[in-house]
Amino acid sequence: MANTKRFGVSIDEELLERFDKMIEDKSYDNRSEAIRDMIRDRLVEREWEEGEEVMGVVSLLYDHHERNLSNKLTHCQHNYHDLIVSTTHLHVDEDNCLELVAVQGKGQEVNEVADKLISMKGVIHGKLLATSTGAELI
Ligand code: NI
């Protein structure tokens, strides 16, 4: 890594033990990568809070027999076509569909699209994964 800096951290022994146990459970090889990931995670949160360009993935699990729901979900995505990057539709079984909608825009806009889709009657489980364009991350 170019321009890598090292720094020392003073930390309570018990807190460090808990941290080490956690990162071992999460399969990290070392503390450095775990700490870098935690820092990036907070920076991504800040991107969302400060109105920067971000990306999100909305997952929507629903029963396609639910009256008119497929049409309503598609209609909503057309209303926000400037923000929708792609949509993947999986036919999970005879009843259920899983739709994955990739969204790019300001955090507030992405939240608005996600809320509209997830709150639709008949959506069994909906979730927004908040991530980044990566432009400001290393
Ligand atoms: Ni389907």
mmCIF file of C-alpha atoms and ligand atoms in Angstrom:
data_model
loop_
_atom_site.group_PDB
_atom_site.id
_atom_site.type_symbol
_atom_site.label_atom_id
_atom_site.label_comp_id
_atom_site.label_asym_id
_atom_site.label_seq_id
_atom_site.Cartn_x
_atom_site.Cartn_y
_atom_site.Cartn_z
ATOM 1 C CA MET A 1 0.000 0.000 0.000
ATOM 2 C CA ALA A 2 1.353 3.406 -0.990
ATOM 3 C CA ASN A 3 1.414 6.103 1.677
ATOM 4 C CA THR A 4 0.690 3.640 4.473
ATOM 5 C CA LYS A 5 0.957 5.158 7.929
ATOM 6 C CA ARG A 6 1.252 3.283 11.197
ATOM 7 C CA PHE A 7 -0.287 4.528 14.416
ATOM 8 C CA GLY A 8 -0.518 3.256 17.981
ATOM 9 C CA VAL A 9 -3.770 2.966 19.882
ATOM 10 C CA SER A 10 -4.179 2.884 23.647
ATOM 11 C CA ILE A 11 -7.036 0.590 24.540
ATOM 12 C CA ASP A 12 -8.440 -1.215 27.555
ATOM 13 C CA GLU A 13 -7.198 -4.820 27.674
ATOM 14 C CA GLU A 14 -10.669 -6.333 27.999
ATOM 15 C CA LEU A 15 -11.997 -4.237 25.132
ATOM 16 C CA LEU A 16 -9.079 -5.367 22.944
ATOM 17 C CA GLU A 17 -9.737 -9.012 23.870
ATOM 18 C CA ARG A 18 -13.369 -8.638 22.839
ATOM 19 C CA PHE A 19 -12.311 -6.938 19.611
ATOM 20 C CA ASP A 20 -9.841 -9.737 18.808
ATOM 21 C CA LYS A 21 -12.509 -12.374 19.453
ATOM 22 C CA MET A 22 -14.949 -10.521 17.217
ATOM 23 C CA ILE A 23 -12.550 -10.155 14.298
ATOM 24 C CA GLU A 24 -11.499 -13.789 14.607
ATOM 25 C CA ASP A 25 -15.170 -14.803 14.385
ATOM 26 C CA LYS A 26 -15.461 -12.580 11.301
ATOM 27 C CA SER A 27 -12.435 -14.307 9.688
ATOM 28 C CA TYR A 28 -10.093 -11.314 9.655
ATOM 29 C CA ASP A 29 -6.398 -12.226 9.417
ATOM 30 C CA ASN A 30 -5.292 -9.231 11.438
ATOM 31 C CA ARG A 31 -6.443 -6.150 13.327
ATOM 32 C CA SER A 32 -5.322 -3.719 10.634
ATOM 33 C CA GLU A 33 -7.754 -4.929 7.985
ATOM 34 C CA ALA A 34 -10.589 -5.078 10.531
ATOM 35 C CA ILE A 35 -9.889 -1.510 11.634
ATOM 36 C CA ARG A 36 -9.641 -0.285 8.016
ATOM 37 C CA ASP A 37 -13.042 -1.870 7.283
ATOM 38 C CA MET A 38 -14.607 -0.265 10.365
ATOM 39 C CA ILE A 39 -13.234 3.139 9.337
ATOM 40 C CA ARG A 40 -14.557 2.717 5.788
ATOM 41 C CA ASP A 41 -17.948 1.707 7.168
ATOM 42 C CA ARG A 42 -18.168 4.930 9.191
ATOM 43 C CA LEU A 43 -16.998 6.979 6.192
ATOM 44 C CA VAL A 44 -19.758 5.426 4.061
ATOM 45 C CA GLU A 45 -22.301 6.364 6.752
ATOM 46 C CA ARG A 46 -20.992 9.925 6.546
ATOM 47 C CA GLU A 47 -21.347 9.955 2.754
ATOM 48 C CA TRP A 48 -25.038 9.110 3.256
ATOM 49 C CA GLU A 49 -25.522 11.726 5.953
ATOM 50 C CA GLU A 50 -23.751 14.493 4.043
ATOM 51 C CA GLY A 51 -25.615 14.162 0.753
ATOM 52 C CA GLU A 52 -22.814 12.698 -1.327
ATOM 53 C CA GLU A 53 -23.396 10.398 -4.290
ATOM 54 C CA VAL A 54 -23.949 6.906 -2.870
ATOM 55 C CA MET A 55 -25.186 3.503 -3.946
ATOM 56 C CA GLY A 56 -27.674 1.143 -2.398
ATOM 57 C CA VAL A 57 -29.252 -2.205 -3.101
ATOM 58 C CA VAL A 58 -32.901 -2.713 -2.211
ATOM 59 C CA SER A 59 -33.992 -6.318 -1.783
ATOM 60 C CA LEU A 60 -37.693 -7.056 -2.025
ATOM 61 C CA LEU A 61 -39.211 -10.440 -1.267
ATOM 62 C CA TYR A 62 -42.826 -10.762 -2.325
ATOM 63 C CA ASP A 63 -45.495 -13.159 -3.510
ATOM 64 C CA HIS A 64 -46.209 -12.407 -7.162
ATOM 65 C CA HIS A 65 -49.818 -13.534 -6.696
ATOM 66 C CA GLU A 66 -50.365 -10.463 -4.524
ATOM 67 C CA ARG A 67 -52.835 -8.403 -6.490
ATOM 68 C CA ASN A 68 -51.198 -5.823 -8.765
ATOM 69 C CA LEU A 69 -48.001 -5.708 -6.693
ATOM 70 C CA SER A 70 -45.585 -6.524 -9.548
ATOM 71 C CA ASN A 71 -47.086 -3.673 -11.601
ATOM 72 C CA LYS A 72 -46.870 -1.257 -8.684
ATOM 73 C CA LEU A 73 -43.227 -2.116 -8.027
ATOM 74 C CA THR A 74 -42.378 -1.624 -11.712
ATOM 75 C CA HIS A 75 -44.365 1.626 -11.875
ATOM 76 C CA CYS A 76 -42.500 2.976 -8.841
ATOM 77 C CA GLN A 77 -39.134 2.100 -10.386
ATOM 78 C CA HIS A 78 -40.086 3.924 -13.587
ATOM 79 C CA ASN A 79 -40.966 7.000 -11.518
ATOM 80 C CA TYR A 80 -37.395 6.970 -10.187
ATOM 81 C CA HIS A 81 -35.680 5.795 -13.397
ATOM 82 C CA ASP A 82 -32.933 8.439 -13.030
ATOM 83 C CA LEU A 83 -31.826 6.719 -9.811
ATOM 84 C CA ILE A 84 -32.338 3.044 -10.689
ATOM 85 C CA VAL A 85 -29.164 1.472 -12.095
ATOM 86 C CA SER A 86 -30.449 -2.069 -12.574
ATOM 87 C CA THR A 87 -33.049 -4.538 -11.398
ATOM 88 C CA THR A 88 -32.608 -8.280 -11.075
ATOM 89 C CA HIS A 89 -35.653 -10.470 -10.624
ATOM 90 C CA LEU A 90 -35.363 -13.991 -9.229
ATOM 91 C CA HIS A 91 -38.260 -16.441 -9.256
ATOM 92 C CA VAL A 92 -37.497 -18.066 -5.898
ATOM 93 C CA ASP A 93 -40.254 -20.678 -6.023
ATOM 94 C CA GLU A 94 -43.801 -21.030 -7.395
ATOM 95 C CA ASP A 95 -45.011 -18.114 -5.285
ATOM 96 C CA ASN A 96 -42.155 -15.913 -4.164
ATOM 97 C CA CYS A 97 -40.007 -13.454 -6.074
ATOM 98 C CA LEU A 98 -36.855 -11.711 -4.927
ATOM 99 C CA GLU A 99 -36.124 -8.418 -6.643
ATOM 100 C CA LEU A 100 -32.747 -6.708 -6.228
ATOM 101 C CA VAL A 101 -32.788 -3.047 -7.186
ATOM 102 C CA ALA A 102 -29.474 -1.166 -7.461
ATOM 103 C CA VAL A 103 -29.932 2.548 -6.801
ATOM 104 C CA GLN A 104 -27.490 5.455 -7.176
ATOM 105 C CA GLY A 105 -28.028 9.040 -6.041
ATOM 106 C CA LYS A 106 -27.896 11.269 -2.976
ATOM 107 C CA GLY A 107 -28.491 9.385 0.274
ATOM 108 C CA GLN A 108 -31.843 11.066 0.839
ATOM 109 C CA GLU A 109 -33.046 10.146 -2.676
ATOM 110 C CA VAL A 110 -31.939 6.526 -2.353
ATOM 111 C CA ASN A 111 -33.693 6.282 1.026
ATOM 112 C CA GLU A 112 -36.865 7.706 -0.537
ATOM 113 C CA VAL A 113 -36.947 5.096 -3.332
ATOM 114 C CA ALA A 114 -36.162 2.308 -0.856
ATOM 115 C CA ASP A 115 -38.902 3.435 1.547
ATOM 116 C CA LYS A 116 -41.500 3.624 -1.253
ATOM 117 C CA LEU A 117 -40.664 0.106 -2.479
ATOM 118 C CA ILE A 118 -40.262 -1.585 0.908
ATOM 119 C CA SER A 119 -43.458 -0.109 2.386
ATOM 120 C CA MET A 120 -45.662 -1.383 -0.439
ATOM 121 C CA LYS A 121 -48.452 -3.662 0.747
ATOM 122 C CA GLY A 122 -47.577 -7.272 -0.021
ATOM 123 C CA VAL A 123 -43.800 -6.926 0.243
ATOM 124 C CA ILE A 124 -42.965 -9.704 2.726
ATOM 125 C CA HIS A 125 -39.434 -8.544 3.514
ATOM 126 C CA GLY A 126 -37.585 -5.522 2.226
ATOM 127 C CA LYS A 127 -34.152 -4.203 3.110
ATOM 128 C CA LEU A 128 -31.817 -1.452 1.982
ATOM 129 C CA LEU A 129 -28.106 -2.180 1.855
ATOM 130 C CA ALA A 130 -26.370 1.197 2.092
ATOM 131 C CA THR A 131 -23.032 1.323 0.327
ATOM 132 C CA SER A 132 -20.803 3.670 -1.635
ATOM 133 C CA THR A 133 -19.665 4.507 -5.151
ATOM 134 C CA GLY A 134 -16.176 3.984 -3.706
ATOM 135 C CA ALA A 135 -14.950 7.244 -5.236
ATOM 136 C CA GLU A 136 -13.646 8.562 -1.909
ATOM 137 C CA LEU A 137 -12.636 5.226 -0.372
ATOM 138 C CA ILE A 138 -9.239 3.516 -0.518
HETATM 139 NI NI NI B 1 -40.837 -13.884 -10.083
#
